């Protein structure tokens, strides 16, 4: 089992950058694919990015491609989401989750979730 804990959210102006971190307790962190999801008010939680257990395969939601980068450091039990060129539509609560090792994109395949961190992008 792993327990993800997110950090790094905040308020930023459009065009700015933020880096989210997700630290996951548990000795088996490197066995899990990790994903970032987000949920805006009144909307469903949606996939943002994922990374497989070794870090050599990543997936992104189309609107964030070229702006967001997911990475992981298994020695630190941490996964990151670097977000550049932020837009107001990126405003949401961002969640980190642990799931199957290949880093799936489907929310239903993730079993361990953090509490989320708020990202607000002002125009």
mmCIF file of N, CA, C and O in Angstrom, residues 56-92:
data_model
loop_
_atom_site.group_PDB
_atom_site.id
_atom_site.type_symbol
_atom_site.label_atom_id
_atom_site.label_comp_id
_atom_site.label_asym_id
_atom_site.label_seq_id
_atom_site.Cartn_x
_atom_site.Cartn_y
_atom_site.Cartn_z
ATOM 1 N N UNK A 56 9.792 5.739 -17.543
ATOM 2 C CA UNK A 56 10.159 5.900 -18.946
ATOM 3 C C UNK A 56 8.964 5.976 -19.888
ATOM 4 O O UNK A 56 9.144 6.089 -21.109
ATOM 5 N N UNK A 57 7.770 5.913 -19.337
ATOM 6 C CA UNK A 57 6.559 6.062 -20.150
ATOM 7 C C UNK A 57 5.623 7.060 -19.478
ATOM 8 O O UNK A 57 5.299 6.913 -18.296
ATOM 9 N N UNK A 58 5.209 8.069 -20.225
ATOM 10 C CA UNK A 58 4.297 9.077 -19.705
ATOM 11 C C UNK A 58 3.111 9.268 -20.645
ATOM 12 O O UNK A 58 3.199 8.971 -21.839
ATOM 13 N N UNK A 59 2.024 9.724 -20.069
ATOM 14 C CA UNK A 59 0.825 10.053 -20.835
ATOM 15 C C UNK A 59 0.294 11.402 -20.366
ATOM 16 O O UNK A 59 0.418 11.730 -19.178
ATOM 17 N N UNK A 60 -0.307 12.146 -21.279
ATOM 18 C CA UNK A 60 -0.837 13.461 -20.938
ATOM 19 C C UNK A 60 -2.198 13.683 -21.579
ATOM 20 O O UNK A 60 -2.481 13.193 -22.676
ATOM 21 N N UNK A 61 -2.995 14.465 -20.887
ATOM 22 C CA UNK A 61 -4.224 14.952 -21.461
ATOM 23 C C UNK A 61 -3.859 15.961 -22.543
ATOM 24 O O UNK A 61 -2.953 16.768 -22.365
ATOM 25 N N UNK A 62 -4.595 15.940 -23.659
ATOM 26 C CA UNK A 62 -4.213 16.784 -24.800
ATOM 27 C C UNK A 62 -4.027 18.259 -24.443
ATOM 28 O O UNK A 62 -3.035 18.873 -24.869
ATOM 29 N N UNK A 63 -4.928 18.884 -23.686
ATOM 30 C CA UNK A 63 -4.765 20.328 -23.434
ATOM 31 C C UNK A 63 -3.520 20.702 -22.633
ATOM 32 O O UNK A 63 -3.153 21.882 -22.593
ATOM 33 N N UNK A 64 -2.886 19.725 -21.974
ATOM 34 C CA UNK A 64 -1.711 20.064 -21.170
ATOM 35 C C UNK A 64 -0.405 19.632 -21.835
ATOM 36 O O UNK A 64 0.674 19.931 -21.320
ATOM 37 N N UNK A 65 -0.516 18.936 -22.947
ATOM 38 C CA UNK A 65 0.700 18.497 -23.637
ATOM 39 C C UNK A 65 1.556 19.688 -24.027
ATOM 40 O O UNK A 65 1.054 20.685 -24.546
ATOM 41 N N UNK A 66 2.833 19.584 -23.773
ATOM 42 C CA UNK A 66 3.751 20.667 -24.078
ATOM 43 C C UNK A 66 3.849 21.717 -22.988
ATOM 44 O O UNK A 66 4.751 22.560 -23.020
ATOM 45 N N UNK A 67 2.938 21.684 -22.017
ATOM 46 C CA UNK A 67 2.965 22.647 -20.911
ATOM 47 C C UNK A 67 3.269 21.964 -19.577
ATOM 48 O O UNK A 67 3.926 22.557 -18.725
ATOM 49 N N UNK A 68 2.789 20.756 -19.385
ATOM 50 C CA UNK A 68 2.981 20.022 -18.133
ATOM 51 C C UNK A 68 3.973 18.892 -18.362
ATOM 52 O O UNK A 68 4.006 18.274 -19.427
ATOM 53 N N UNK A 69 4.744 18.588 -17.312
ATOM 54 C CA UNK A 69 5.680 17.473 -17.359
ATOM 55 C C UNK A 69 5.582 16.681 -16.057
ATOM 56 O O UNK A 69 5.728 17.249 -14.973
ATOM 57 N N UNK A 70 5.338 15.382 -16.193
ATOM 58 C CA UNK A 70 5.306 14.505 -15.032
ATOM 59 C C UNK A 70 6.635 13.768 -14.939
ATOM 60 O O UNK A 70 7.219 13.379 -15.956
ATOM 61 N N UNK A 71 7.120 13.616 -13.722
ATOM 62 C CA UNK A 71 8.372 12.887 -13.504
ATOM 63 C C UNK A 71 8.315 12.233 -12.128
ATOM 64 O O UNK A 71 7.433 12.536 -11.329
ATOM 65 N N UNK A 72 9.246 11.341 -11.869
ATOM 66 C CA UNK A 72 9.262 10.675 -10.572
ATOM 67 C C UNK A 72 10.691 10.404 -10.130
ATOM 68 O O UNK A 72 11.595 10.256 -10.958
ATOM 69 N N UNK A 73 10.852 10.323 -8.821
ATOM 70 C CA UNK A 73 12.124 9.959 -8.214
ATOM 71 C C UNK A 73 11.825 8.825 -7.238
ATOM 72 O O UNK A 73 11.342 9.070 -6.122
ATOM 73 N N UNK A 74 12.087 7.600 -7.655
ATOM 74 C CA UNK A 74 11.736 6.451 -6.816
ATOM 75 C C UNK A 74 12.577 6.388 -5.540
ATOM 76 O O UNK A 74 12.132 5.833 -4.535
ATOM 77 N N UNK A 75 13.765 6.961 -5.580
ATOM 78 C CA UNK A 75 14.598 6.975 -4.373
ATOM 79 C C UNK A 75 13.985 7.855 -3.283
ATOM 80 O O UNK A 75 14.231 7.653 -2.096
ATOM 81 N N UNK A 76 13.181 8.838 -3.721
ATOM 82 C CA UNK A 76 12.530 9.754 -2.769
ATOM 83 C C UNK A 76 11.046 9.469 -2.611
ATOM 84 O O UNK A 76 10.341 10.219 -1.927
ATOM 85 N N UNK A 77 10.555 8.413 -3.270
ATOM 86 C CA UNK A 77 9.120 8.096 -3.207
ATOM 87 C C UNK A 77 8.262 9.302 -3.584
ATOM 88 O O UNK A 77 7.239 9.579 -2.944
ATOM 89 N N UNK A 78 8.666 10.000 -4.628
ATOM 90 C CA UNK A 78 8.000 11.244 -4.981
ATOM 91 C C UNK A 78 7.753 11.324 -6.482
ATOM 92 O O UNK A 78 8.601 10.918 -7.277
ATOM 93 N N UNK A 79 6.596 11.847 -6.828
ATOM 94 C CA UNK A 79 6.267 12.141 -8.214
ATOM 95 C C UNK A 79 5.965 13.638 -8.306
ATOM 96 O O UNK A 79 5.465 14.242 -7.358
ATOM 97 N N UNK A 80 6.318 14.224 -9.442
ATOM 98 C CA UNK A 80 6.190 15.666 -9.631
ATOM 99 C C UNK A 80 5.306 15.973 -10.841
ATOM 100 O O UNK A 80 5.200 15.174 -11.775
ATOM 101 N N UNK A 81 4.720 17.152 -10.811
ATOM 102 C CA UNK A 81 4.019 17.673 -11.977
ATOM 103 C C UNK A 81 4.457 19.125 -12.156
ATOM 104 O O UNK A 81 4.065 19.993 -11.382
ATOM 105 N N UNK A 82 5.314 19.341 -13.149
ATOM 106 C CA UNK A 82 5.747 20.695 -13.477
ATOM 107 C C UNK A 82 4.736 21.289 -14.434
ATOM 108 O O UNK A 82 4.483 20.735 -15.503
ATOM 109 N N UNK A 83 4.163 22.421 -14.046
ATOM 110 C CA UNK A 83 3.115 23.048 -14.845
ATOM 111 C C UNK A 83 3.591 24.423 -15.283
ATOM 112 O O UNK A 83 3.837 25.299 -14.453
ATOM 113 N N UNK A 84 3.747 24.599 -16.577
ATOM 114 C CA UNK A 84 4.176 25.872 -17.154
ATOM 115 C C UNK A 84 3.063 26.463 -18.004
ATOM 116 O O UNK A 84 2.123 25.770 -18.393
ATOM 117 N N UNK A 85 3.197 27.735 -18.316
ATOM 118 C CA UNK A 85 2.218 28.437 -19.166
ATOM 119 C C UNK A 85 0.803 28.179 -18.681
ATOM 120 O O UNK A 85 -0.097 27.839 -19.463
ATOM 121 N N UNK A 86 0.598 28.339 -17.402
ATOM 122 C CA UNK A 86 -0.704 28.032 -16.816
ATOM 123 C C UNK A 86 -1.793 28.952 -17.339
ATOM 124 O O UNK A 86 -1.553 30.146 -17.624
ATOM 125 N N UNK A 87 -2.988 28.391 -17.453
ATOM 126 C CA UNK A 87 -4.157 29.108 -17.959
ATOM 127 C C UNK A 87 -5.255 29.094 -16.891
ATOM 128 O O UNK A 87 -5.297 28.181 -16.060
ATOM 129 N N UNK A 88 -6.166 30.043 -16.925
ATOM 130 C CA UNK A 88 -7.274 30.024 -15.959
ATOM 131 C C UNK A 88 -8.046 28.704 -15.961
ATOM 132 O O UNK A 88 -8.515 28.264 -14.911
ATOM 133 N N UNK A 89 -8.153 28.077 -17.108
ATOM 134 C CA UNK A 89 -8.888 26.802 -17.183
ATOM 135 C C UNK A 89 -8.150 25.646 -16.516
ATOM 136 O O UNK A 89 -8.701 24.548 -16.402
ATOM 137 N N UNK A 90 -6.925 25.870 -16.082
ATOM 138 C CA UNK A 90 -6.199 24.856 -15.311
ATOM 139 C C UNK A 90 -6.573 24.902 -13.828
ATOM 140 O O UNK A 90 -6.137 24.044 -13.048
ATOM 141 N N UNK A 91 -7.367 25.876 -13.446
ATOM 142 C CA UNK A 91 -7.778 26.002 -12.050
ATOM 143 C C UNK A 91 -8.589 24.789 -11.624
ATOM 144 O O UNK A 91 -9.568 24.424 -12.272
ATOM 145 N N UNK A 92 -8.152 24.145 -10.547
ATOM 146 C CA UNK A 92 -8.813 22.928 -10.063
ATOM 147 C C UNK A 92 -8.105 22.450 -8.802
ATOM 148 O O UNK A 92 -7.026 22.948 -8.450
#
